[in-house]
PDB file of C-alpha atoms and ligand atoms in Angstrom:
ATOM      1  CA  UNK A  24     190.676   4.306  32.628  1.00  0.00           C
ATOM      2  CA  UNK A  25     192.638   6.417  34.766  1.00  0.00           C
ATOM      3  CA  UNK A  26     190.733   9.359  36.655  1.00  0.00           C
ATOM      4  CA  UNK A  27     191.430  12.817  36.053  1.00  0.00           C
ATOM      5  CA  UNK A  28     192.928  14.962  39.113  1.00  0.00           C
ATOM      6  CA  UNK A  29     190.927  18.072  39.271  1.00  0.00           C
ATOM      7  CA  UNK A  30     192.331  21.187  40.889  1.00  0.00           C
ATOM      8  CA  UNK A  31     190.726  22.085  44.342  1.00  0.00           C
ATOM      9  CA  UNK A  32     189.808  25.819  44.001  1.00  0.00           C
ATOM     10  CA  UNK A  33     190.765  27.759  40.754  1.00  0.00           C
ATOM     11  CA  UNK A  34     190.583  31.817  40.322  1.00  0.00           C
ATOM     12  CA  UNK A  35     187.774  33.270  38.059  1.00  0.00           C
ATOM     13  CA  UNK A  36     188.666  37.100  37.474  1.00  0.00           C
ATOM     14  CA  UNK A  37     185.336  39.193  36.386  1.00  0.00           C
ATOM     15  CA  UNK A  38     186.057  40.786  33.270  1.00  0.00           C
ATOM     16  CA  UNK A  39     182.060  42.095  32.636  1.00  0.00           C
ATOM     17  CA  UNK A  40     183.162  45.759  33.141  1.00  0.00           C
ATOM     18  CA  UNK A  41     185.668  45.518  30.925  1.00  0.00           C
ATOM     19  CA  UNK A  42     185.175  42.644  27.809  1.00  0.00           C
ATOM     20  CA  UNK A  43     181.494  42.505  28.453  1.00  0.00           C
ATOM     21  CA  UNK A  44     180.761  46.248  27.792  1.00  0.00           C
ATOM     22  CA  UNK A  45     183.062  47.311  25.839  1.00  0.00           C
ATOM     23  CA  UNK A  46     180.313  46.983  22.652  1.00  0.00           C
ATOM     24  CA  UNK A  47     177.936  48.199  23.783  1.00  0.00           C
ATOM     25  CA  UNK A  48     176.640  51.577  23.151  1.00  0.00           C
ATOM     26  CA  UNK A  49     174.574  52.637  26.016  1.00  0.00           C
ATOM     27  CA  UNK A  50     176.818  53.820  28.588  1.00  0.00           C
ATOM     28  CA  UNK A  51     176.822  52.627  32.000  1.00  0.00           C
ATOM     29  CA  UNK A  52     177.485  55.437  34.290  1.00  0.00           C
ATOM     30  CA  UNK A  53     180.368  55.355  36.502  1.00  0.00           C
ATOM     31  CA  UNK A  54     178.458  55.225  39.731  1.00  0.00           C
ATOM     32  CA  UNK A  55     176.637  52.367  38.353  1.00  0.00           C
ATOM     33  CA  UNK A  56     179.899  50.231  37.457  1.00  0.00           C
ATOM     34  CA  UNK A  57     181.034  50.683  41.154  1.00  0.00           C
ATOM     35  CA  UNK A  58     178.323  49.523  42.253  1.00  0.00           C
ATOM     36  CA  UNK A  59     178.386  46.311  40.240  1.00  0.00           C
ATOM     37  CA  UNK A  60     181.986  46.066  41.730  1.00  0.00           C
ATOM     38  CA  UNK A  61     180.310  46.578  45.647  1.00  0.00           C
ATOM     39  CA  UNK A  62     177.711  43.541  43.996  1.00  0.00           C
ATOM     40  CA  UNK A  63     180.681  41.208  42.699  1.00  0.00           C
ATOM     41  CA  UNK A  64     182.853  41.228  45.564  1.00  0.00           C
ATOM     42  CA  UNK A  65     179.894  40.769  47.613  1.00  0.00           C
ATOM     43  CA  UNK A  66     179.317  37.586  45.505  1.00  0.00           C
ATOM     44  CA  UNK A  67     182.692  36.866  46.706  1.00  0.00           C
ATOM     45  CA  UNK A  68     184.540  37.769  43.539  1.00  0.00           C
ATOM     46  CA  UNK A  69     188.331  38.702  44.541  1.00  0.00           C
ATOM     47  CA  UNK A  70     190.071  39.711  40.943  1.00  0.00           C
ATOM     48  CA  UNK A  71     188.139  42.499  38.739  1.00  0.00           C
ATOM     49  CA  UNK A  72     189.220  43.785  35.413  1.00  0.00           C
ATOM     50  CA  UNK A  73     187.325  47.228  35.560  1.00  0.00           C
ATOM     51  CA  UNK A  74     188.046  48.845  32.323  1.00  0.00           C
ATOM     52  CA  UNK A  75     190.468  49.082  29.484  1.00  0.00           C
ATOM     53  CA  UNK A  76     192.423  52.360  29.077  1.00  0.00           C
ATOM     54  CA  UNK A  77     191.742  52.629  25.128  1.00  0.00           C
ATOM     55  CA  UNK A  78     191.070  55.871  22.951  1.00  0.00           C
ATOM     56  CA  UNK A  79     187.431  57.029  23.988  1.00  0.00           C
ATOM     57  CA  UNK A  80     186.843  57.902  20.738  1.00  0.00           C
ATOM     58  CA  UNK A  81     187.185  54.402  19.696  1.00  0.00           C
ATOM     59  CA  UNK A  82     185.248  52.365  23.102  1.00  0.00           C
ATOM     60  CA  UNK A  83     183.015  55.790  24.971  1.00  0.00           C
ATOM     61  CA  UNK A  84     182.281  52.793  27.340  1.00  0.00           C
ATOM     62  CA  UNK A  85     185.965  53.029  28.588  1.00  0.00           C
ATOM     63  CA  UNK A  86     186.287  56.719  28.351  1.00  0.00           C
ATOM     64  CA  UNK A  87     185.518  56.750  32.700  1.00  0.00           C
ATOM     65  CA  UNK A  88     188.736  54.842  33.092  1.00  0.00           C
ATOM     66  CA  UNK A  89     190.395  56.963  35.890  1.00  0.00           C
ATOM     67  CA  UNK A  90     187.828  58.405  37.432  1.00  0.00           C
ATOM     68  CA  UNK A  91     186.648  54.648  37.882  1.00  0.00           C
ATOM     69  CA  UNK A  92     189.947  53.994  39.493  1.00  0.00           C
ATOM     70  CA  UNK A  93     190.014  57.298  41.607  1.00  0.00           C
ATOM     71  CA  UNK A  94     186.359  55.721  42.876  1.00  0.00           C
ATOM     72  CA  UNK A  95     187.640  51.947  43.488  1.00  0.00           C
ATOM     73  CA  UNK A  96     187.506  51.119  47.684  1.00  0.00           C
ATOM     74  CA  UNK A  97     191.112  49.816  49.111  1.00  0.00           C
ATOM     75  CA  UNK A  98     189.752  46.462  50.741  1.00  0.00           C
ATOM     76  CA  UNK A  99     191.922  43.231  51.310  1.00  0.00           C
ATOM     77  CA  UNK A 100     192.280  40.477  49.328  1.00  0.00           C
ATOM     78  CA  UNK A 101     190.669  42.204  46.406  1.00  0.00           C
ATOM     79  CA  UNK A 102     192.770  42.741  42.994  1.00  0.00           C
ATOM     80  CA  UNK A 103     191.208  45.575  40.650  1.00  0.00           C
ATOM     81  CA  UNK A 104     193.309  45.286  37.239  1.00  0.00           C
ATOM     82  CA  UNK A 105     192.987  47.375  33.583  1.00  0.00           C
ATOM     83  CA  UNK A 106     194.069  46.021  30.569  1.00  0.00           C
ATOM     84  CA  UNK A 107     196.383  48.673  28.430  1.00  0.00           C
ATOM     85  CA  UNK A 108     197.316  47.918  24.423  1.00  0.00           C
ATOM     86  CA  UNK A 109     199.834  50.075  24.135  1.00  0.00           C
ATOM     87  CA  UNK A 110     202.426  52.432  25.844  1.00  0.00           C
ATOM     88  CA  UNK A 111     200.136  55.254  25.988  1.00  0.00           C
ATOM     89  CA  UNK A 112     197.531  52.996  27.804  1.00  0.00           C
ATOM     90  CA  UNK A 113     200.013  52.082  30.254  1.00  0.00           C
ATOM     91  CA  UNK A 114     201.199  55.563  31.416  1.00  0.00           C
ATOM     92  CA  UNK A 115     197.855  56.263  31.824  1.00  0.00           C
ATOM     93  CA  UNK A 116     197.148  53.390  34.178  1.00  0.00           C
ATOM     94  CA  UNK A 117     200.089  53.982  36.094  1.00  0.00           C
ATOM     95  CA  UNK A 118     198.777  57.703  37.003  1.00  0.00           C
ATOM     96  CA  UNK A 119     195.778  56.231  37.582  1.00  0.00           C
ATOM     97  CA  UNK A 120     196.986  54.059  40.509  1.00  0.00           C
ATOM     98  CA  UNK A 121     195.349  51.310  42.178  1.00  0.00           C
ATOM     99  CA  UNK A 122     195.082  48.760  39.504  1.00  0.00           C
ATOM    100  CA  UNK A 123     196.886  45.613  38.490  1.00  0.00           C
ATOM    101  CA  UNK A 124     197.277  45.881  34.937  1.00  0.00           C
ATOM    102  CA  UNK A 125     197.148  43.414  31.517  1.00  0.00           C
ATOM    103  CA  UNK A 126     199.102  44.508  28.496  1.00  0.00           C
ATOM    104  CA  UNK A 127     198.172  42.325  26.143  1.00  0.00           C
ATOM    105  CA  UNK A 128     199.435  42.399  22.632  1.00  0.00           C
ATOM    106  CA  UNK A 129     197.614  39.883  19.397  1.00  0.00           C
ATOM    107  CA  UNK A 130     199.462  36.522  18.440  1.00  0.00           C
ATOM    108  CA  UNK A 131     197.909  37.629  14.865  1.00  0.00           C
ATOM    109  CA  UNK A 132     199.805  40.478  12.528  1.00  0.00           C
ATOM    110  CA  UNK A 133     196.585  40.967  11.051  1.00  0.00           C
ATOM    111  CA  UNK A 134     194.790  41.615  13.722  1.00  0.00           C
ATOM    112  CA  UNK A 135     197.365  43.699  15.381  1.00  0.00           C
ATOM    113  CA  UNK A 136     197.522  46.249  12.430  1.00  0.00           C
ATOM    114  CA  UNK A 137     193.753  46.339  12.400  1.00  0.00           C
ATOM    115  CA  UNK A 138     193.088  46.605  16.347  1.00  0.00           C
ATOM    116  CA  UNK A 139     196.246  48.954  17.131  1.00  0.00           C
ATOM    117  CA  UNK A 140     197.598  49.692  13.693  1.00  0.00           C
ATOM    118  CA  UNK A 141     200.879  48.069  14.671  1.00  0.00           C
ATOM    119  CA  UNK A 142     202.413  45.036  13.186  1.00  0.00           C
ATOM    120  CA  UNK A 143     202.808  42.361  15.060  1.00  0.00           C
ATOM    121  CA  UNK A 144     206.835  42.644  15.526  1.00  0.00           C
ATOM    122  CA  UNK A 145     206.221  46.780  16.370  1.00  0.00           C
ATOM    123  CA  UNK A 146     203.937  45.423  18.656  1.00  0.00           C
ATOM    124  CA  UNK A 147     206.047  42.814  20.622  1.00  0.00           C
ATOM    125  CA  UNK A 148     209.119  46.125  20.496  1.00  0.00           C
ATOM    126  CA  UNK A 149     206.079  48.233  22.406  1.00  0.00           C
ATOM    127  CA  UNK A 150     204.898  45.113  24.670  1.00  0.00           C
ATOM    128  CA  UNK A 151     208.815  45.471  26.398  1.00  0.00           C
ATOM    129  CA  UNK A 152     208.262  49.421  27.193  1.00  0.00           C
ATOM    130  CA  UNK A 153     204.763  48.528  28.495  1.00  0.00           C
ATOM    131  CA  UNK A 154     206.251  45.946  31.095  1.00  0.00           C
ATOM    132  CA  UNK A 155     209.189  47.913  32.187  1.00  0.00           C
ATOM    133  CA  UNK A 156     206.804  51.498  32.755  1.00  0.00           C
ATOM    134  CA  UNK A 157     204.957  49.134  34.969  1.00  0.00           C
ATOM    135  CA  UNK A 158     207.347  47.026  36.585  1.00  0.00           C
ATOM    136  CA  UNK A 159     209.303  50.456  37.621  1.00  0.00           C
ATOM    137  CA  UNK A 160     206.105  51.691  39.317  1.00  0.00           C
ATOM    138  CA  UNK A 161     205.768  48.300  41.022  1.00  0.00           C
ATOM    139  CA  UNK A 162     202.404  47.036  39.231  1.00  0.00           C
ATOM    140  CA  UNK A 163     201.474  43.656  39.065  1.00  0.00           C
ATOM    141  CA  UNK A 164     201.677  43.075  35.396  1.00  0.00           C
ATOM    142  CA  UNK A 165     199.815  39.987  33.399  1.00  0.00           C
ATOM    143  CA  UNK A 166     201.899  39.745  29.578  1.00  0.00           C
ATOM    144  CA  UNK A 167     198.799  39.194  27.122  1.00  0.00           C
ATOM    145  CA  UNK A 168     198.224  37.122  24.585  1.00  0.00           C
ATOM    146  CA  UNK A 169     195.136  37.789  21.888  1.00  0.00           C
ATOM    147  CA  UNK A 170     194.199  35.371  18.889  1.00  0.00           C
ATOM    148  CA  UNK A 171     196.262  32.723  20.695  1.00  0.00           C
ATOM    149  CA  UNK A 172     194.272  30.066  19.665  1.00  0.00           C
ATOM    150  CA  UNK A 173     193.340  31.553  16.008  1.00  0.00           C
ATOM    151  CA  UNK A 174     192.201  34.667  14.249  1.00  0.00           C
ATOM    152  CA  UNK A 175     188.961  35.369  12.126  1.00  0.00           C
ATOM    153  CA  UNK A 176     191.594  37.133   9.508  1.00  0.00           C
ATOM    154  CA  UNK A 177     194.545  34.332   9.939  1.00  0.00           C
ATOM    155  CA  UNK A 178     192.586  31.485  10.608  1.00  0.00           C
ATOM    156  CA  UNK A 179     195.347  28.790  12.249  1.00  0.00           C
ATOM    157  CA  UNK A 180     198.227  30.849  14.301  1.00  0.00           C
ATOM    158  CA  UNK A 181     201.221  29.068  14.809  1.00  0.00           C
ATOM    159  CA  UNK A 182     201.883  27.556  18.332  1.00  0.00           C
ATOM    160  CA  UNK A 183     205.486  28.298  18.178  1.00  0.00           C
ATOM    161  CA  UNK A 184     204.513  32.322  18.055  1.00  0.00           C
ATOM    162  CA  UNK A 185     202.592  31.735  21.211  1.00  0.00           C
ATOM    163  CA  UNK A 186     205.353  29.952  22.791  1.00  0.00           C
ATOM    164  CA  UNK A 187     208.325  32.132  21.699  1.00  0.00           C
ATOM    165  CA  UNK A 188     205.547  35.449  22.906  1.00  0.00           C
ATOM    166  CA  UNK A 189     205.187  33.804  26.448  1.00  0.00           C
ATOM    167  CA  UNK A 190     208.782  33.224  26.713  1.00  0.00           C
ATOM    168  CA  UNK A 191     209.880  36.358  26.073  1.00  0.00           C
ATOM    169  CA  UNK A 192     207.004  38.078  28.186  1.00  0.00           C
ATOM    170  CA  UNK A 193     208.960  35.849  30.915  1.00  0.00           C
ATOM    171  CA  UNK A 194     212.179  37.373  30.393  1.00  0.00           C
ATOM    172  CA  UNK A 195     210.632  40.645  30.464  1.00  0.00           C
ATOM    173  CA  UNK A 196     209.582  39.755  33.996  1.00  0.00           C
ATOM    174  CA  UNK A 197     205.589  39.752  33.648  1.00  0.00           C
ATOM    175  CA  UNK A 198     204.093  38.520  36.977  1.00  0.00           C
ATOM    176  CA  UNK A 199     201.220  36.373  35.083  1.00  0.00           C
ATOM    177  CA  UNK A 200     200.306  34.946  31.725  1.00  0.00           C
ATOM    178  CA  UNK A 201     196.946  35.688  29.962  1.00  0.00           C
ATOM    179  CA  UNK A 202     196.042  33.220  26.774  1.00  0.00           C
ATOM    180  CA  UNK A 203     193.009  34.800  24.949  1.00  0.00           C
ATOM    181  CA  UNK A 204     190.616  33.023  22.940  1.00  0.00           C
ATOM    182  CA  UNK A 205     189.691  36.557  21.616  1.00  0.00           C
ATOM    183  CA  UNK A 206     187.878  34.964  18.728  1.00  0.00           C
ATOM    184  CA  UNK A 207     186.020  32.019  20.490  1.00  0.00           C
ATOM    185  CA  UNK A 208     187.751  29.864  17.809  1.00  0.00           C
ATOM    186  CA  UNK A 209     189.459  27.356  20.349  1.00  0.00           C
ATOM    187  CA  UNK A 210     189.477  23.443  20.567  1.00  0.00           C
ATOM    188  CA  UNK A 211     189.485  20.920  24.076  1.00  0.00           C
ATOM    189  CA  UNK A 212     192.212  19.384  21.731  1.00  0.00           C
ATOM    190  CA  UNK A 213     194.108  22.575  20.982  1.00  0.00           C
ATOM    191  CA  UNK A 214     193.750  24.111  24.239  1.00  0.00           C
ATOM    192  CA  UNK A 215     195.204  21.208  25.771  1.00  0.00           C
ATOM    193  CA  UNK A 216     198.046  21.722  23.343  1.00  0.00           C
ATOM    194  CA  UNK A 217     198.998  24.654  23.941  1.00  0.00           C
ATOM    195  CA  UNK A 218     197.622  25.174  27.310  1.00  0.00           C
ATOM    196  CA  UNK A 219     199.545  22.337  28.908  1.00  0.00           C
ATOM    197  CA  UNK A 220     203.729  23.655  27.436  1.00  0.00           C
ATOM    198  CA  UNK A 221     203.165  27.256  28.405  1.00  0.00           C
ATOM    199  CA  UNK A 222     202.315  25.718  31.913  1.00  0.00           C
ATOM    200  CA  UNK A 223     205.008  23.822  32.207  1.00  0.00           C
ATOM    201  CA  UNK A 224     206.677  27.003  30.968  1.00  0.00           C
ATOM    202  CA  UNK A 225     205.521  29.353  33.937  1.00  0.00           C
ATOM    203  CA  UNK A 226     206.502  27.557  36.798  1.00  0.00           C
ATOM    204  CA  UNK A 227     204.777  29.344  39.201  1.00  0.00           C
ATOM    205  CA  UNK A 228     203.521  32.126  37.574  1.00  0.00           C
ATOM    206  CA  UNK A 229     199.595  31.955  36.859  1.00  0.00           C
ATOM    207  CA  UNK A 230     198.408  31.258  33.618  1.00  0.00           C
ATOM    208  CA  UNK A 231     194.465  32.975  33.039  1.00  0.00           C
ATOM    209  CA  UNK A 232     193.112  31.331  30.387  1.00  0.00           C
ATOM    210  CA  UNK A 233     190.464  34.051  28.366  1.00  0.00           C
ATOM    211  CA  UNK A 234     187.720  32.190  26.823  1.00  0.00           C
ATOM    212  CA  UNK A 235     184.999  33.335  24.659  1.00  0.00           C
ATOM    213  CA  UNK A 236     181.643  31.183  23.494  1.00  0.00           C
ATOM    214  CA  UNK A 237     180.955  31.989  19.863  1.00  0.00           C
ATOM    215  CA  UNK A 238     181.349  29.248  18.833  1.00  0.00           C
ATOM    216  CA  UNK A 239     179.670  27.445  21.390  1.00  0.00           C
ATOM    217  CA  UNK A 240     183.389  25.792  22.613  1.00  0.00           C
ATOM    218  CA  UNK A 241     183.474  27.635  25.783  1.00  0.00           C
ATOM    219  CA  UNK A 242     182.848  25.690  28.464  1.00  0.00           C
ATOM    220  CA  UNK A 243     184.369  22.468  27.026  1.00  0.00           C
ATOM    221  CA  UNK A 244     187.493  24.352  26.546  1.00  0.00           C
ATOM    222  CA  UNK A 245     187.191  25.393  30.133  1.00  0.00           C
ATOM    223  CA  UNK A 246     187.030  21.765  31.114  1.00  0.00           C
ATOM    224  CA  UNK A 247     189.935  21.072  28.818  1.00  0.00           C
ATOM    225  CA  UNK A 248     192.230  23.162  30.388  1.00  0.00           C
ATOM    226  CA  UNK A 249     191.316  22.378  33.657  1.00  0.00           C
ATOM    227  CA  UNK A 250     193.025  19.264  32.850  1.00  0.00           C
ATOM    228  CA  UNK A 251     195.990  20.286  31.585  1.00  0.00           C
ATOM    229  CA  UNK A 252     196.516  22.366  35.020  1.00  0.00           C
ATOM    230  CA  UNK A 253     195.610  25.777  34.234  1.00  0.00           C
ATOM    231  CA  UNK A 254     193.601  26.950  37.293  1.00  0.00           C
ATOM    232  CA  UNK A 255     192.674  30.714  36.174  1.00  0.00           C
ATOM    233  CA  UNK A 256     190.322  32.219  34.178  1.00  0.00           C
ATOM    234  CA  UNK A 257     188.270  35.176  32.808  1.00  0.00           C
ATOM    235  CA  UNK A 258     184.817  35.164  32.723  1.00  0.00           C
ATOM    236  CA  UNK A 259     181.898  38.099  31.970  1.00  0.00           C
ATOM    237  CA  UNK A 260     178.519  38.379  33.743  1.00  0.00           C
ATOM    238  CA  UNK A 261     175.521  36.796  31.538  1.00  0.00           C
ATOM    239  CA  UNK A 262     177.905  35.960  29.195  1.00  0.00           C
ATOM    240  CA  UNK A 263     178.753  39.268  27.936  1.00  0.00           C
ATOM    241  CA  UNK A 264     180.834  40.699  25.572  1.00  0.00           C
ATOM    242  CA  UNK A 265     182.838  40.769  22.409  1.00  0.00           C
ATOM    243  CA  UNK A 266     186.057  42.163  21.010  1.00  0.00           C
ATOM    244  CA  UNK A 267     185.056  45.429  19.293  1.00  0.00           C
ATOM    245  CA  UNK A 268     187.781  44.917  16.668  1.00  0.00           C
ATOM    246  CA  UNK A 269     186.702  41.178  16.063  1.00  0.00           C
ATOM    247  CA  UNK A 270     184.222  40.381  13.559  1.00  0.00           C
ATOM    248  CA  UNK A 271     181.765  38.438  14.891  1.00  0.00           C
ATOM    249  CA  UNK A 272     183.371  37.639  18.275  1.00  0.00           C
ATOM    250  CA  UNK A 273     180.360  36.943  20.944  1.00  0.00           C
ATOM    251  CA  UNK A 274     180.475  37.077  24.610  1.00  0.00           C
ATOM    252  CA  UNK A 275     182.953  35.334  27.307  1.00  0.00           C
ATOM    253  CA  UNK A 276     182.202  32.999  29.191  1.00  0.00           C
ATOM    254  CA  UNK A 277     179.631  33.243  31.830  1.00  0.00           C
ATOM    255  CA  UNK A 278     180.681  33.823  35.363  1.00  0.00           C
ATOM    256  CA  UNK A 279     177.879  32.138  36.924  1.00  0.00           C
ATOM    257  CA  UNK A 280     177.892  28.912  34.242  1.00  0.00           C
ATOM    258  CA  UNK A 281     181.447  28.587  35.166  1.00  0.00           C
ATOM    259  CA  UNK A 282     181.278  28.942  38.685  1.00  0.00           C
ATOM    260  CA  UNK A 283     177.983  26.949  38.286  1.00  0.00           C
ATOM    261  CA  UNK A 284     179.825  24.099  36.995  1.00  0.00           C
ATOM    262  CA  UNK A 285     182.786  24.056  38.945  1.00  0.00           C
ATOM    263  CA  UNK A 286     180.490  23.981  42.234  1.00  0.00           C
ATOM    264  CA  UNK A 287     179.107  21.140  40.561  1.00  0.00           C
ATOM    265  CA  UNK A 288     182.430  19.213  40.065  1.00  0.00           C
ATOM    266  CA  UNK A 289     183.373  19.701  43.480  1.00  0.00           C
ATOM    267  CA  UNK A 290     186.121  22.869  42.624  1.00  0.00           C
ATOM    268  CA  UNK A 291     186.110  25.764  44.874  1.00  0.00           C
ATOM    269  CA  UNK A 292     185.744  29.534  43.481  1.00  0.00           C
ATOM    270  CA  UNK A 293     184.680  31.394  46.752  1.00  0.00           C
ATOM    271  CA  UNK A 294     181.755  32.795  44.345  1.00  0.00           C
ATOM    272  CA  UNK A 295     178.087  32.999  44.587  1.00  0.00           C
ATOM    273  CA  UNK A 296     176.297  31.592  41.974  1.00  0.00           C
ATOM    274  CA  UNK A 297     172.759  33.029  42.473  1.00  0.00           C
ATOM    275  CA  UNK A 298     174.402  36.432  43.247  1.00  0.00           C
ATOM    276  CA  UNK A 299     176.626  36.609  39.985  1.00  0.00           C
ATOM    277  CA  UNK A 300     173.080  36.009  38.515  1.00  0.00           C
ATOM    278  CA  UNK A 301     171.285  38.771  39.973  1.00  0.00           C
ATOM    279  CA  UNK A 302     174.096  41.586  38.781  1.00  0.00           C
ATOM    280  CA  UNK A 303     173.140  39.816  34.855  1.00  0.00           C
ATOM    281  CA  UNK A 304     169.525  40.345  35.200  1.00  0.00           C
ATOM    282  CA  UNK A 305     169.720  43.888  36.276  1.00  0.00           C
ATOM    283  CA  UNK A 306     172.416  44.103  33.859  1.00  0.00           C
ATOM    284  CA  UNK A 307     170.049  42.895  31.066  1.00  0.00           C
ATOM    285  CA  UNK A 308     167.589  45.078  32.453  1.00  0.00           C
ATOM    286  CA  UNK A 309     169.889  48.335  31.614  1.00  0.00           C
ATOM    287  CA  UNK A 310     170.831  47.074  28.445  1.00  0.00           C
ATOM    288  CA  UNK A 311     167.252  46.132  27.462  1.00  0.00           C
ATOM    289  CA  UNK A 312     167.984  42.811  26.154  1.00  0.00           C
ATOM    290  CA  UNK A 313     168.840  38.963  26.998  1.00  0.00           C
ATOM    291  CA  UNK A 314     172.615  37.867  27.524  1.00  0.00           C
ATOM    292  CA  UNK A 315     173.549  34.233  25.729  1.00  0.00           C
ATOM    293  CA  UNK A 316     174.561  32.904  29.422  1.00  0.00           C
ATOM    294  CA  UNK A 317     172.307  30.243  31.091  1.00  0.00           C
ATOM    295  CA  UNK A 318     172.277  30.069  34.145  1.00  0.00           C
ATOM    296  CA  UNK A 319     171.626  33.687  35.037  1.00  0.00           C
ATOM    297  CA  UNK A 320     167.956  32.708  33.367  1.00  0.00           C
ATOM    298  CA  UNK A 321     167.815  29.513  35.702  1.00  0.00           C
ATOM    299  CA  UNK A 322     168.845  30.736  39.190  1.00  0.00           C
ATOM    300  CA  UNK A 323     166.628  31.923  41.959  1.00  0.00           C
ATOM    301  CA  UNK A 324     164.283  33.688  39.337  1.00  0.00           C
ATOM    302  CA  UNK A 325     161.394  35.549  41.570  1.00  0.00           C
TER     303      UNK A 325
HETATM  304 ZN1   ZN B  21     187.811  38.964  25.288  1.00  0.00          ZN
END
């Protein structure tokens, strides 16, 4: 049987302060969040997505946006980014300044009307202004991609959408690709097949692969991909998170059970385990309650 070539190093972006907890009620204050960002990049975390620029009607969580940028310390070798839905979102993150950004658009019609109350061809119309507002201000921008891999209302999405979507975020001139397991509903099998053409598809361009555990696929579909070449992804503190406008859609992957596992394979991430591990605990200890990642429970535990 042949053996499987395994990257070397691969990128984890923390997406905690942004997927992770953007459900929950309790609002972390500002001050608080930047200091989680001091924690993770002490942990040796180099890409952060800090917040979404949403309504704050809709996610209070996110309503700190800018003045969460305005706080954010310059340092080298650190990306902050924000993910923006729509062309309102991005103007705002552009006058926010500092941040990479995401604008990331659902794979789903359905879902699309429901989360921005645009259809999914409106949408994709929207998606072009987004890129070219932040391409003219010189942003990094990542082309998003939600319900790539199915949708609680759809069910199956086609793989041909997601394919003809990343092609013609390409010619739009995103800098990066972002494939979202928003609903946790994912497969090895499927991931591999569409994981491995859109590589082949971005040449050099990064593809982040967004993965949540709901169904319990998470990590395998981690491991999946990693074998098909994709060599970024997303991940959330103790396992945090959920989409708010996804029924039923649980937390990301864990950052430390991912870098945990990686470590273990022999695949650099430049992160600290036990210190990813320590922001979830005093994380759960804000929120008041346990997070579904493992090894947060596991690691260096006084
Ligand atoms: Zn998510």
């Amino acid at each position: 049987m042949k053996m499987i070539d395994y990257p070397k190093s691969v990128v984890v972006e923390e997406q905690g302060l942004r997927d992770g907890l953007q459900n929950e009620a309790k609002v972390l204050p500002t001050e608080k969040k930047l200091e989680i960002i001091d924690a993770m990049i002490g942990a040796g975390v180099k890409s952060i997505q800090v917040a979404s620029v949403v309504d704050p009607k809709i996610v209070p969580q996110m309503a700190d946006a800018e003045s969460l940028c305005a706080g954010l310390k310059k340092r080298d070798g650190i990306v902050y980014s924000m993910l923006v839905l729509n062309q309102k979102g991005m103007l705002r993150a552009v006058h926010a300044g500092g941040c990479h950004v995401t604008a990331s658009i659902s794979a789903s019609n359905t879902h699309s009307q429901r989360n921005t109350g645009m259809t999914l061809d409106k949408a994709r119309g929207q998606l072009a202004e987004m890129v070219a507002i932040g391409k003219k201000s010189r942003l990094t921008v990542r082309g998003g991609i939600q319900c790539a891999f199915g949708c609680r209302y759809e069910g199956h999405i086609d793989p041909n959408t997601v394919m003809d979507m990343v092609k013609e975020q390409l010619d739009l001139g995103i800098d990066e690709v972002e494939l979202a397991d928003t609903t946790g509903m994912a497969d090895p099998r499927t991931i591999q097949e569409i994981c491995g053409p859109v590589r082949n598809l971005t040449g050099d361009k990064p593809v982040y692969l967004h993965l949540h555990d709901t169904e319990g696929k998470g990590l395998a579909n981690a491991l999946a991909a990693l074998q098909v070449g994709i060599t970024h992804f997303d991940s959330a503190f103790g396992g945090m998170g959920g989409c708010p406008f996804v029924k039923g859609a649980s937390g990301n992957i864990a950052t430390e059970d991912l870098v945990f596992m990686l470590q273990q394979m022999g695949i650099e991430t430049g992160i600290d385990t036990s210190k990813i591990a320590a922001i979830s605990r005093s994380l759960e200890d804000f929120f008041k309650r346990r997070f579904s990642g493992k090894m947060h429970q596991l690691l260096n535990r006084d």
